[in-house]
Amino acid sequence: MRLSMKSALLSTLPPSSSVLLFSSYSKFKLKSPLGIPIRALTSSSLPTTRDHDDLFDPLSLPAPQHLHKATNAIERIALRLRNLGLASTTDLADAEDDFLRREWLRPDQALFPWDKGQEEDAEEPGEQQKEMLKKKNVNASTLAEQTLVEEELRRLRTLGMSLKEKITIPKAGLTRAVLDRIHRHWSNCELVRLKFHEFLAQNMKLAHQIVEHRTRGLVIWRSGSYMWVYRGKNYQGPVESDATSMEKSEAVWWKGENMTPEEAEFNRMLDGFGPRFVEWWGTGILPVDADSLPPMVPGYKTPLRLLPAGMRPQLTNDELTNMRKLAKSLPCHFALGRNRNLQGLASAILRLWEKSLVAKIGVKRGIVNTNNELMAQELKALTGGTLLLRNKYYIVIYRGKDFVPTSVAAVIAERQELTKQVQDVEEKVRCKALDSTPSGEDESTAQAGSLAEFYVAQACWGRDISTEERERMMQEVAKAKNAKLVKKIECKLAVAQAKRLRAEKLLAKIEASLLPVGPDYDKETITDEERVMFRSVGLRMKAYLPLGIRGVFDGVIENMHLHWKHRELVKLITKQKTLAFVEDTARLLEYESGGILVAIDKVPKGFSLIYYRGKNYRRPMTLRPRNLLTKAKALQRSVVMQRHEALSQHVTELGEKIEEMKKKLGLSQDLGTKDRWNVEDHNQIDHISEFTQSEEEYSDGDDTDDRLTFCNEVPESEWLLPLPAAS
């Protein structure tokens, strides 16, 4: 019965399908749909019938499995198909290479529909474009890789791993002492290990160029702030003649013959100022060593300056920005290391200004007690130029609009001396003429415009002024001067009041989006014992949220909920000085966050606010409340509030000053209480806002410009505004 069921099953299936079915079942150790064990349905137990003689013919059976060992899943599938006889040997042999070499897509690397277009576009470029892309990814070869053989380079790098002694490059860079140490080390070993600090450690590409140029060695490896330098095959040690020739070659730009005409002209311009600073840490044209210039110059004087008529002496903001941009791209003219005795440098700067608008001075690094502020003050006093930039690296000085070249200054000084001589000659001739005049004629007629003529006219038609009248006239002059000063202060007061009004409008516009939540009367409470316990735990907490000048905004509430995710308490520290403001902030945080305020304590950093999340705390869906200000608007609100507070204080001070001055002048009795300035009344200054900018275009301009605009457009009769009430 069992054999007949096997025969019936085989008769219903095609030969290939039956073998495939049974082989797959046998692999996973499953049962057939008829419940027959798979072990009984092997090829050895199947009957040989006429319909399946070709299937079990020994000649048609595939080779044993150990003869075809597949290495991957695709080869195993191909081997299985070949064993099952589903494809002929010739057809499979033709398509075997294409089938096995095909790039099969993994499920975790499936392409999305919108990525297929990009994949096709990436495959479109030809071979030339692919080669160009490959070339871009390859790093540029170094000089050592171009010079040394690969085996030699590998040997040197292996030798460098055993190096333990290192030479530290100081802040000043590759100085002469460091170069001597490198050459002494090369006399015993062909490699040296360098360790960089400060500026060069941050730019190792620049350090690579400087080391190869100054030492004439080859950098075979660098990583981080370390570098291995090879002395070379034909190294013979440092020679004095080579050192001098090296210094001369370093005075020229590092590119040598590849200098542009502008760079060559710049290099020639520096040749006449003094010796170059050979130990310069940067590339490019070496600057002049300012320390080698004479500290004192006999007969040195501050240069003559003459401003052309109608020209503004100060630089505008745009001109200052353009000058700084111009100086940024220029190489340094001088390298300075001392703070005082800079007359030689000042003389060289004056000669440089005849060809250049600015003088750029680099501060030497690694020198003790260098002070760029003292350097800038000394140079500004000696040259009279305008300081554009000063930091610990560079000093940039502009020659000024009133600068006069030395040749022109000499001509002007000569003409001034000649004019003075002519005036002296005229004065001598005039004195001789007066001496030759007869005494009788001198007594009868007085010289026109002289003091004697005034006395004569006063005696004939004038009157004597008494002491009381003279004092009264002096008082009137003083009152007129004080009245003018009062009018000027009143103009300032009006401008300040207009600015405060703009600040109030801008503050109201910002606070329009601030809708604080009111108190929740149905709220969870805590007992006194819990409050004491929470307070002691909160004060010991190290994690806290700082509350800065922005105050309470949506990000603060979000951070509180993020703290409450891991702990029950959250501590905030605010730097507000007044306790009343701290209490208002604490209540606002309690209403917005939904927590329970535990305590407000004074700590060294400010005031600490401790909140308990509650026993029934549930995290809200939106951590940032929409009714509060954002971080940017909170900062803007803080700035506007500070501006409003400062302007209010300024207005009060000006009002008190005007009141005091008018009392001295005796004018305060004429003013009634109705006409006094009400600081809080904004209706009195509506006409001022017509002559000022809107709050959207508000910017902190110069008070002088605002005052001039206001005084020019408002009639003089409206300048005398009511005074504020005395506080």
XYZ file of C-alpha atoms in Angstrom:
727
model
C 0.000 0.000 0.000
C 2.825 2.349 0.847
C 4.546 1.676 -2.486
C 1.375 2.255 -4.489
C 0.852 5.649 -2.839
C 4.404 6.573 -3.778
C 3.818 5.542 -7.359
C 0.556 7.476 -7.532
C 2.245 10.582 -6.189
C 5.067 10.376 -8.683
C 2.709 9.784 -11.559
C 0.806 12.998 -10.846
C 3.939 15.167 -10.863
C 6.331 15.953 -13.690
C 9.751 14.430 -13.331
C 11.598 17.649 -12.573
C 8.937 18.921 -10.180
C 8.804 15.730 -8.178
C 12.549 15.630 -7.658
C 12.645 19.344 -6.808
C 9.770 18.960 -4.364
C 11.293 16.011 -2.593
C 14.750 17.516 -2.513
C 13.430 20.728 -0.979
C 11.398 18.801 1.548
C 14.351 16.708 2.488
C 16.450 19.832 3.014
C 14.088 21.349 5.575
C 13.092 17.958 7.130
C 9.376 18.549 6.542
C 6.516 16.228 5.574
C 4.819 15.983 2.226
C 1.211 17.171 1.789
C 0.114 13.474 2.036
C 1.814 13.006 5.359
C 4.463 10.622 4.013
C 7.867 10.964 5.662
C 10.428 12.517 3.386
C 13.050 9.882 4.198
C 10.856 7.313 2.378
C 10.651 9.473 -0.728
C 14.292 9.478 -1.694
C 15.584 8.591 -5.111
C 16.860 5.238 -3.895
C 13.427 4.129 -2.653
C 11.418 5.279 -5.712
C 10.342 2.638 -8.220
C 11.800 2.643 -11.687
C 9.003 3.044 -14.244
C 8.992 3.469 -17.925
C 7.820 7.057 -17.698
C 10.817 8.045 -15.581
C 13.618 5.931 -16.974
C 15.421 8.974 -18.342
C 15.266 10.698 -15.016
C 17.011 7.921 -13.143
C 19.325 6.884 -15.934
C 22.870 6.751 -14.525
C 24.205 8.482 -17.623
C 21.887 11.440 -17.182
C 22.596 11.920 -13.465
C 24.814 14.902 -12.579
C 28.255 14.537 -11.194
C 28.666 14.054 -7.461
C 28.207 17.163 -5.334
C 31.755 17.134 -3.964
C 33.064 17.796 -7.500
C 31.290 21.156 -7.693
C 31.889 23.206 -4.573
C 29.920 26.478 -4.690
C 31.400 29.518 -2.985
C 28.331 31.761 -2.766
C 24.552 31.616 -2.947
C 24.346 32.343 -6.693
C 26.733 29.519 -7.561
C 24.771 27.143 -5.351
C 21.553 28.018 -7.210
C 23.268 27.497 -10.562
C 24.684 24.190 -9.367
C 21.250 23.083 -8.192
C 19.705 23.918 -11.567
C 22.473 22.019 -13.329
C 21.963 19.002 -11.063
C 18.222 19.028 -11.675
C 18.699 19.128 -15.454
C 16.436 22.145 -15.958
C 18.939 23.729 -18.380
C 21.189 22.141 -20.954
C 24.905 22.110 -20.379
C 25.703 24.179 -23.481
C 23.159 26.880 -22.761
C 24.185 27.085 -19.141
C 27.853 27.240 -20.054
C 27.229 30.196 -22.381
C 25.259 32.162 -19.838
C 27.256 31.062 -16.802
C 29.648 33.987 -16.732
C 26.935 36.604 -17.149
C 24.749 34.863 -14.586
C 27.429 34.525 -11.946
C 28.930 38.004 -12.465
C 25.644 39.834 -12.277
C 25.342 42.381 -9.460
C 22.480 41.095 -7.346
C 20.588 43.687 -5.319
C 20.358 43.030 -1.609
C 17.041 43.655 0.196
C 18.609 46.203 2.559
C 19.998 48.175 -0.400
C 16.759 48.551 -2.352
C 16.334 51.768 -4.294
C 13.330 53.969 -3.849
C 11.507 55.242 -6.934
C 12.894 58.729 -6.546
C 16.446 57.350 -6.249
C 16.336 55.432 -9.524
C 16.608 58.588 -11.585
C 19.676 59.647 -9.642
C 21.177 56.180 -10.091
C 20.649 56.375 -13.831
C 22.106 59.879 -13.987
C 25.144 58.690 -12.052
C 25.711 55.898 -14.587
C 25.452 58.168 -17.641
C 28.878 59.912 -17.461
C 31.508 58.349 -19.615
C 34.854 56.945 -18.726
C 36.581 60.316 -18.910
C 34.321 61.861 -16.309
C 34.807 58.866 -14.004
C 38.555 59.229 -14.318
C 38.297 62.925 -13.464
C 36.274 62.118 -10.362
C 38.873 59.569 -9.291
C 41.657 62.085 -9.766
C 39.906 64.582 -7.505
C 39.715 62.106 -4.646
C 43.423 61.298 -4.777
C 45.544 63.430 -2.423
C 48.429 65.387 -3.870
C 51.716 63.576 -3.466
C 54.300 65.145 -1.200
C 57.868 66.012 -2.144
C 59.155 62.935 -0.297
C 56.809 60.622 -2.234
C 57.964 62.157 -5.511
C 61.672 61.951 -4.622
C 62.150 58.711 -2.688
C 61.532 55.150 -3.821
C 58.591 53.374 -2.224
C 60.830 50.799 -0.491
C 63.052 53.545 0.919
C 60.042 55.528 2.081
C 58.618 52.446 3.802
C 61.953 51.798 5.503
C 62.187 55.368 6.798
C 58.644 55.295 8.161
C 59.367 52.032 9.931
C 62.493 53.594 11.403
C 60.490 56.627 12.516
C 58.227 54.444 14.663
C 61.179 53.685 16.925
C 62.072 57.355 17.479
C 61.527 58.460 21.076
C 63.424 61.719 21.286
C 61.562 64.732 19.920
C 62.398 68.371 19.260
C 59.743 70.812 20.410
C 59.050 73.731 18.087
C 58.297 76.813 20.255
C 55.699 79.476 19.672
C 58.190 81.561 17.680
C 58.535 78.798 15.062
C 61.717 77.526 13.449
C 64.258 79.846 15.006
C 68.006 79.629 14.475
C 68.429 77.724 17.770
C 65.846 75.132 16.702
C 67.556 74.701 13.318
C 70.882 74.090 15.073
C 69.277 71.396 17.243
C 67.816 69.726 14.150
C 71.203 69.654 12.409
C 72.900 68.262 15.528
C 70.315 65.497 15.669
C 70.793 64.758 11.959
C 74.523 64.275 12.517
C 73.687 61.107 14.526
C 70.428 59.939 12.939
C 68.914 60.390 9.499
C 65.445 61.143 10.921
C 64.214 63.757 13.390
C 60.863 63.938 15.157
C 59.281 67.403 15.538
C 56.459 68.459 17.869
C 54.610 71.725 17.071
C 52.647 74.050 19.358
C 50.329 77.049 19.168
C 49.837 78.541 15.697
C 51.763 76.031 13.568
C 50.062 73.076 15.278
C 46.737 74.390 13.984
C 48.008 74.609 10.395
C 50.256 71.634 9.716
C 50.231 72.192 5.956
C 51.932 75.542 6.522
C 54.343 73.890 8.970
C 55.118 71.260 6.302
C 56.126 73.953 3.807
C 58.162 75.913 6.356
C 60.104 72.855 7.558
C 61.010 71.668 4.063
C 62.089 75.149 3.020
C 64.078 76.076 6.123
C 65.765 72.725 6.797
C 66.110 71.528 3.176
C 64.880 68.122 4.361
C 61.938 65.904 3.381
C 58.819 65.376 5.502
C 58.100 61.652 5.189
C 55.175 61.488 7.629
C 52.984 63.824 9.685
C 50.003 63.262 11.946
C 48.356 65.671 14.342
C 51.070 68.003 15.641
C 53.957 65.551 15.025
C 56.227 65.308 11.999
C 59.144 63.096 10.852
C 61.773 64.850 8.725
C 64.413 63.032 6.668
C 67.770 64.754 6.186
C 68.335 63.452 2.628
C 70.770 61.101 0.942
C 73.556 63.610 0.286
C 73.389 65.384 3.643
C 76.759 66.885 4.640
C 75.784 69.000 7.625
C 75.298 72.773 7.914
C 77.997 75.020 6.455
C 78.355 78.740 7.239
C 78.435 79.687 3.575
C 75.301 77.665 2.988
C 73.636 79.352 5.923
C 74.364 82.824 4.579
C 73.195 81.854 1.107
C 70.111 80.346 2.667
C 69.327 83.592 4.458
C 69.715 85.494 1.210
C 67.407 83.092 -0.583
C 64.877 83.336 2.230
C 64.737 87.075 1.738
C 63.058 86.319 -1.565
C 59.580 84.931 -1.763
C 59.182 81.199 -1.344
C 57.845 80.737 -4.865
C 61.093 82.017 -6.291
C 60.692 82.547 -10.003
C 56.879 82.217 -9.904
C 56.395 85.648 -8.355
C 53.826 87.904 -9.972
C 54.832 91.442 -10.982
C 52.918 92.894 -8.003
C 54.684 90.534 -5.588
C 58.072 91.325 -7.095
C 57.390 95.053 -6.758
C 56.328 94.562 -3.114
C 59.535 92.645 -2.425
C 61.683 95.361 -4.023
C 59.871 98.010 -1.986
C 60.904 96.324 1.278
C 64.558 96.005 0.281
C 65.386 99.602 1.183
C 63.978 99.556 4.737
C 66.346 97.139 6.455
C 67.282 93.477 6.924
C 64.586 90.815 6.682
C 63.247 88.763 9.580
C 64.502 85.308 8.549
C 62.667 83.436 11.322
C 59.253 84.491 10.019
C 56.695 81.751 10.770
C 54.569 82.265 7.663
C 55.039 81.843 3.948
C 55.293 84.565 1.365
C 57.537 87.618 1.375
C 59.641 87.939 4.514
C 58.982 91.178 6.459
C 61.590 93.656 7.599
C 63.000 93.027 11.070
C 61.908 96.142 12.991
C 64.072 95.247 15.989
C 67.198 95.671 13.873
C 66.250 99.285 13.054
C 67.820 102.030 15.250
C 65.808 102.740 18.417
C 66.526 106.498 18.307
C 66.876 108.758 15.254
C 68.700 112.102 15.836
C 66.514 115.064 14.987
C 63.341 113.033 14.462
C 60.143 115.105 14.491
C 56.499 114.255 14.093
C 55.682 114.722 10.391
C 53.799 117.723 9.064
C 50.103 117.112 8.375
C 47.836 119.275 6.232
C 44.183 118.451 5.573
C 42.755 119.592 2.208
C 39.906 122.067 2.361
C 36.435 120.541 2.586
C 37.626 117.039 3.489
C 36.411 115.155 6.550
C 39.377 114.145 8.752
C 37.818 110.985 10.232
C 37.183 107.794 8.301
C 33.591 106.717 7.743
C 32.448 103.210 8.634
C 32.553 102.089 5.000
C 36.036 103.516 4.489
C 37.235 101.838 7.679
C 35.839 98.483 6.521
C 37.450 98.810 3.093
C 40.811 99.684 4.621
C 40.700 96.646 6.883
C 39.822 94.400 3.941
C 42.731 95.867 1.988
C 45.144 95.260 4.866
C 43.944 91.694 5.396
C 45.148 90.559 1.982
C 48.553 92.266 2.277
C 51.657 90.526 3.653
C 53.360 92.073 6.666
C 55.764 94.943 6.058
C 57.542 94.749 9.428
C 57.975 92.262 12.281
C 58.192 93.918 15.703
C 59.180 92.491 19.087
C 59.868 95.490 21.406
C 57.414 97.916 22.959
C 59.382 101.183 23.155
C 62.119 103.110 21.279
C 60.498 102.832 17.859
C 61.763 105.978 16.140
C 63.633 103.956 13.527
C 60.485 101.985 12.729
C 58.427 105.202 12.630
C 60.868 106.729 10.124
C 60.602 103.594 7.959
C 56.796 103.691 8.165
C 56.782 107.318 6.954
C 58.823 106.308 3.915
C 56.515 103.332 3.353
C 53.414 105.540 3.428
C 54.678 107.374 0.361
C 53.980 104.174 -1.616
C 51.298 102.431 0.454
C 48.168 103.594 2.272
C 48.616 101.281 5.241
C 51.503 99.792 7.175
C 51.016 96.229 8.443
C 53.203 95.160 11.360
C 53.385 91.588 12.633
C 53.989 91.052 16.338
C 56.779 88.546 16.947
C 55.716 85.395 18.743
C 57.533 83.680 21.557
C 59.103 86.911 22.888
C 58.502 87.693 26.547
C 56.608 90.856 27.629
C 55.401 91.938 24.211
C 52.458 94.336 24.508
C 50.688 95.233 21.285
C 48.800 98.068 23.011
C 52.023 99.860 23.984
C 53.421 99.301 20.488
C 50.336 100.828 18.860
C 50.324 103.851 21.191
C 54.003 104.533 20.585
C 53.694 104.289 16.798
C 50.538 106.413 16.718
C 52.257 109.146 18.733
C 55.397 109.087 16.554
C 53.695 108.941 13.140
C 50.313 110.580 13.769
C 48.506 107.879 11.736
C 45.106 106.281 12.284
C 44.996 102.887 13.996
C 42.851 100.470 11.959
C 43.491 97.156 13.720
C 45.324 95.919 16.783
C 45.461 92.402 18.215
C 48.082 89.974 19.492
C 49.139 89.091 15.935
C 49.021 92.280 13.826
C 48.990 96.087 14.028
C 47.643 98.017 11.032
C 48.086 101.823 10.816
C 46.568 104.064 8.119
C 48.537 107.117 7.057
C 45.498 109.439 7.274
C 43.861 111.864 4.878
C 46.081 114.714 6.071
C 49.328 112.853 5.360
C 51.907 114.834 3.442
C 54.880 113.068 1.781
C 58.332 114.005 2.923
C 59.255 115.849 -0.276
C 56.032 117.848 -0.278
C 56.394 118.571 3.442
C 59.889 119.927 2.836
C 58.591 122.273 0.127
C 55.746 123.469 2.363
C 58.125 124.050 5.274
C 60.444 126.006 2.982
C 57.606 128.219 1.747
C 56.424 128.825 5.308
C 59.926 129.848 6.315
C 60.125 132.182 3.306
C 56.772 133.746 4.189
C 57.935 134.301 7.736
C 61.073 136.050 6.500
C 59.019 138.369 4.257
C 56.763 139.253 7.198
C 59.771 140.025 9.351
C 61.161 142.359 6.677
C 57.808 144.163 6.369
C 57.589 144.561 10.137
C 61.077 146.081 10.274
C 60.206 148.577 7.519
C 56.998 149.531 9.345
C 58.893 150.090 12.583
C 61.413 152.332 10.811
C 58.601 154.394 9.302
C 57.052 154.931 12.724
C 60.357 155.953 14.186
C 60.939 158.526 11.447
C 57.502 160.225 11.993
C 57.751 163.703 13.762
C 56.465 163.816 17.323
C 54.135 166.808 16.648
C 52.275 165.087 13.877
C 51.988 161.959 16.002
C 50.317 163.923 18.798
C 47.819 165.667 16.498
C 46.623 162.636 14.504
C 46.297 159.086 15.831
C 46.933 156.092 13.614
C 43.751 154.559 12.237
C 42.703 151.396 14.031
C 45.088 151.888 16.915
C 44.353 151.976 20.625
C 45.063 155.709 20.734
C 42.322 156.350 18.200
C 39.891 154.352 20.351
C 40.756 156.385 23.428
C 40.248 159.617 21.477
C 36.851 158.526 20.180
C 35.831 157.323 23.619
C 36.754 160.649 25.191
C 34.783 162.600 22.605
C 31.575 160.587 22.166
C 31.665 157.722 24.636
C 30.447 157.479 28.201
C 31.940 155.887 31.275
C 30.562 152.518 32.376
C 30.069 152.113 36.090
C 30.952 149.024 38.077
C 27.298 148.120 38.678
C 26.506 148.419 35.013
C 29.477 146.270 34.103
C 28.370 143.549 36.516
C 24.838 143.700 35.141
C 26.134 143.295 31.608
C 28.196 140.297 32.677
C 25.133 138.738 34.315
C 23.120 139.234 31.143
C 25.822 137.554 29.117
C 25.862 134.637 31.565
C 22.062 134.368 31.441
C 22.107 134.364 27.645
C 24.710 131.612 27.687
C 22.708 129.568 30.210
C 19.511 130.088 28.232
C 21.237 128.753 25.147
C 22.434 125.749 27.139
C 18.903 125.151 28.468
C 17.528 125.205 24.947
C 20.155 122.664 23.885
C 19.306 120.358 26.802
C 15.594 120.680 26.026
C 16.323 119.565 22.492
C 18.185 116.537 23.893
C 15.240 115.852 26.187
C 12.795 115.828 23.293
C 14.971 113.436 21.269
C 15.366 111.077 24.253
C 11.606 111.138 24.867
C 10.968 110.265 21.213
C 13.402 107.370 21.422
C 11.701 106.100 24.560
C 8.345 106.215 22.814
C 9.731 104.144 19.951
C 11.076 101.621 22.441
C 7.678 101.386 24.133
C 5.929 100.771 20.832
C 8.429 98.103 19.854
C 8.064 96.453 23.269
C 4.285 96.428 22.929
C 4.591 94.836 19.506
C 6.853 92.062 20.845
C 4.682 91.378 23.884
C 1.582 91.032 21.719
C 2.439 87.335 21.233
C 3.005 86.797 24.980
C -0.153 85.388 26.597
C 0.759 84.103 30.069
C -1.416 81.486 31.736
C -3.309 82.366 34.898
C -3.176 80.476 38.209
C -4.777 77.045 38.490
C -6.914 76.917 41.644
C -7.635 73.181 41.329
C -4.045 72.176 41.853
C -2.200 69.505 43.768
C -0.599 70.575 47.053
C 2.194 69.229 49.207
C 2.576 69.079 52.967
C 5.108 71.015 54.992
C 7.163 67.884 55.645
C 7.319 67.147 51.907
C 8.269 70.754 51.196
C 11.173 70.605 53.662
C 12.358 67.299 52.214
C 12.079 68.511 48.598
C 13.908 71.733 49.471
C 16.858 69.889 51.045
C 17.071 67.489 48.091
C 16.819 70.303 45.554
C 19.571 72.364 47.148
C 21.917 69.374 46.968
C 21.216 68.818 43.273
C 24.144 69.611 40.996
C 22.117 69.757 37.788
C 20.272 73.038 37.310
C 18.790 75.213 34.569
C 20.230 78.750 34.222
C 17.709 81.551 33.740
C 19.480 84.350 31.868
C 18.583 87.776 30.554
C 15.914 86.348 28.248
C 13.745 85.472 31.222
C 10.945 82.933 30.823
C 10.389 81.672 27.259
C 9.238 78.432 25.642
C 12.664 76.755 25.817
C 12.793 77.069 29.630
C 9.478 75.211 30.017
C 10.675 72.531 27.596
C 13.857 71.961 29.607
C 11.825 71.677 32.816
C 9.702 68.890 31.309
C 12.858 67.161 30.038
C 14.287 67.246 33.582
C 11.057 65.908 35.007
C 11.333 62.926 32.700
C 14.202 61.528 34.798
C 13.710 63.132 38.222
C 10.884 64.584 40.299
C 12.590 67.892 41.066
C 14.096 70.584 38.879
C 16.262 73.473 40.057
C 16.578 76.803 38.234
C 19.043 79.574 39.093
C 18.284 83.164 38.129
C 20.663 86.126 38.429
C 17.985 88.732 39.090
C 18.924 91.082 41.930
C 15.512 92.091 43.287
C 13.487 89.570 45.271
C 10.168 90.947 43.968
C 11.217 90.253 40.358
C 12.368 86.764 41.374
C 8.964 86.020 42.939
C 7.150 87.193 39.793
C 9.363 84.932 37.670
C 8.777 81.991 40.034
C 4.987 82.391 39.847
C 5.087 82.625 36.038
C 7.159 79.424 35.820
C 4.733 77.667 38.166
C 1.694 78.651 36.090
C 3.263 77.759 32.749
C 4.880 74.443 33.710
C 2.112 73.128 35.965
C 4.613 72.204 38.674
C 4.632 73.060 42.358
C 6.971 75.763 43.651
C 8.882 74.298 46.591
C 11.238 77.091 47.684
C 13.095 80.250 46.689
C 16.556 80.437 48.256
C 19.516 82.787 47.988
C 22.613 80.988 46.680
C 26.065 82.317 45.660
C 25.109 82.244 41.966
C 21.833 84.119 42.498
C 18.410 82.835 43.519
C 17.498 79.147 43.239
C 13.944 78.103 42.308
C 12.993 74.495 43.112
C 9.904 72.890 41.505
C 8.194 69.557 42.153
C 6.445 67.930 39.193
C 3.588 66.449 41.290
C 2.369 62.955 42.011
C -0.082 62.939 39.093
C 2.365 64.405 36.583
C 1.770 63.563 32.947
C 4.046 64.769 30.221
C 2.226 67.172 27.854
C 1.972 66.499 24.144
C 3.779 69.743 23.233
C 6.746 70.559 25.434
C 7.055 74.123 24.165
C 3.995 76.225 25.013
C 2.716 78.337 22.157
C 1.639 81.235 24.358
C 5.220 82.205 25.328
C 7.931 84.026 23.397
C 10.575 82.239 21.385
C 14.253 82.450 22.256
C 14.969 85.165 19.667
C 11.971 87.300 20.647
C 12.806 86.929 24.329
C 16.304 88.291 23.687
C 14.883 91.166 21.636
C 12.413 91.946 24.423
C 15.217 92.000 26.985
C 17.285 94.422 24.888
C 14.326 96.744 24.321
C 13.490 96.726 28.044
C 17.065 97.694 28.905
C 16.939 100.473 26.319
C 13.624 101.749 27.706
C 14.939 101.735 31.259
C 18.104 103.627 30.292
C 16.133 106.209 28.304
C 13.676 106.713 31.173
C 16.534 107.377 33.552
C 18.146 109.730 31.013
C 14.887 111.659 30.582
C 14.504 112.052 34.335
C 18.060 113.327 34.729
C 17.657 115.844 31.894
C 14.377 117.107 33.353
C 15.943 117.650 36.758
C 18.885 119.431 35.174
C 16.628 121.756 33.198
C 14.551 122.507 36.298
C 17.662 123.378 38.272
C 19.066 125.627 35.550
C 15.776 127.466 35.101
C 15.560 128.069 38.819
C 18.962 129.706 38.638
C 17.781 131.856 35.752
C 14.605 132.822 37.617
C 12.301 131.365 34.974
C 10.709 128.573 37.002
C 8.271 130.987 38.700
C 6.597 131.701 35.355
C 5.735 128.035 34.808
C 2.529 126.633 36.238
C 1.842 123.126 37.404
C -0.239 122.424 34.281
C 2.687 123.091 31.980
C 5.118 120.775 33.746
C 6.402 117.787 31.922
C 4.474 114.599 32.563
C 6.840 111.722 31.970
C 4.086 109.177 31.542
C 1.901 111.284 29.222
C 2.600 110.199 25.641
C 0.038 112.454 23.977
C 2.288 115.493 24.413
C 4.948 114.119 22.085
C 2.875 112.680 19.247
C 4.168 115.433 16.960
C 7.749 114.274 17.623
C 7.167 110.802 16.197
C 6.510 112.348 12.764
C 10.176 113.337 12.503
C 11.593 110.024 13.768
C 11.964 106.577 12.332
C 9.394 103.843 12.755
C 9.976 101.060 15.253
C 10.693 98.518 12.502
C 13.585 100.609 11.127
C 14.837 101.622 14.548
C 18.565 101.669 14.992
C 20.831 103.232 17.551
C 22.062 106.197 15.581
C 24.114 109.145 16.689
C 22.347 111.446 19.122
C 23.829 114.435 17.363
C 22.193 113.556 14.037
C 18.808 112.985 15.707
C 19.108 116.255 17.599
C 19.970 118.202 14.475
C 17.083 116.648 12.531
C 14.616 117.446 15.289
C 15.815 120.992 15.871
C 15.805 121.784 12.148
C 12.260 120.598 11.521
C 10.488 121.592 14.779
C 9.861 125.352 15.120
C 11.832 127.179 17.738
C 8.645 128.091 19.581
C 7.994 124.416 20.274
C 11.421 123.708 21.741
C 10.414 124.893 25.208
C 8.452 121.831 26.247
C 6.811 121.509 29.689
C 9.176 120.339 32.390
C 8.800 117.016 34.209
C 7.549 117.029 37.748
C 10.272 116.947 40.347
C 10.753 113.476 41.755
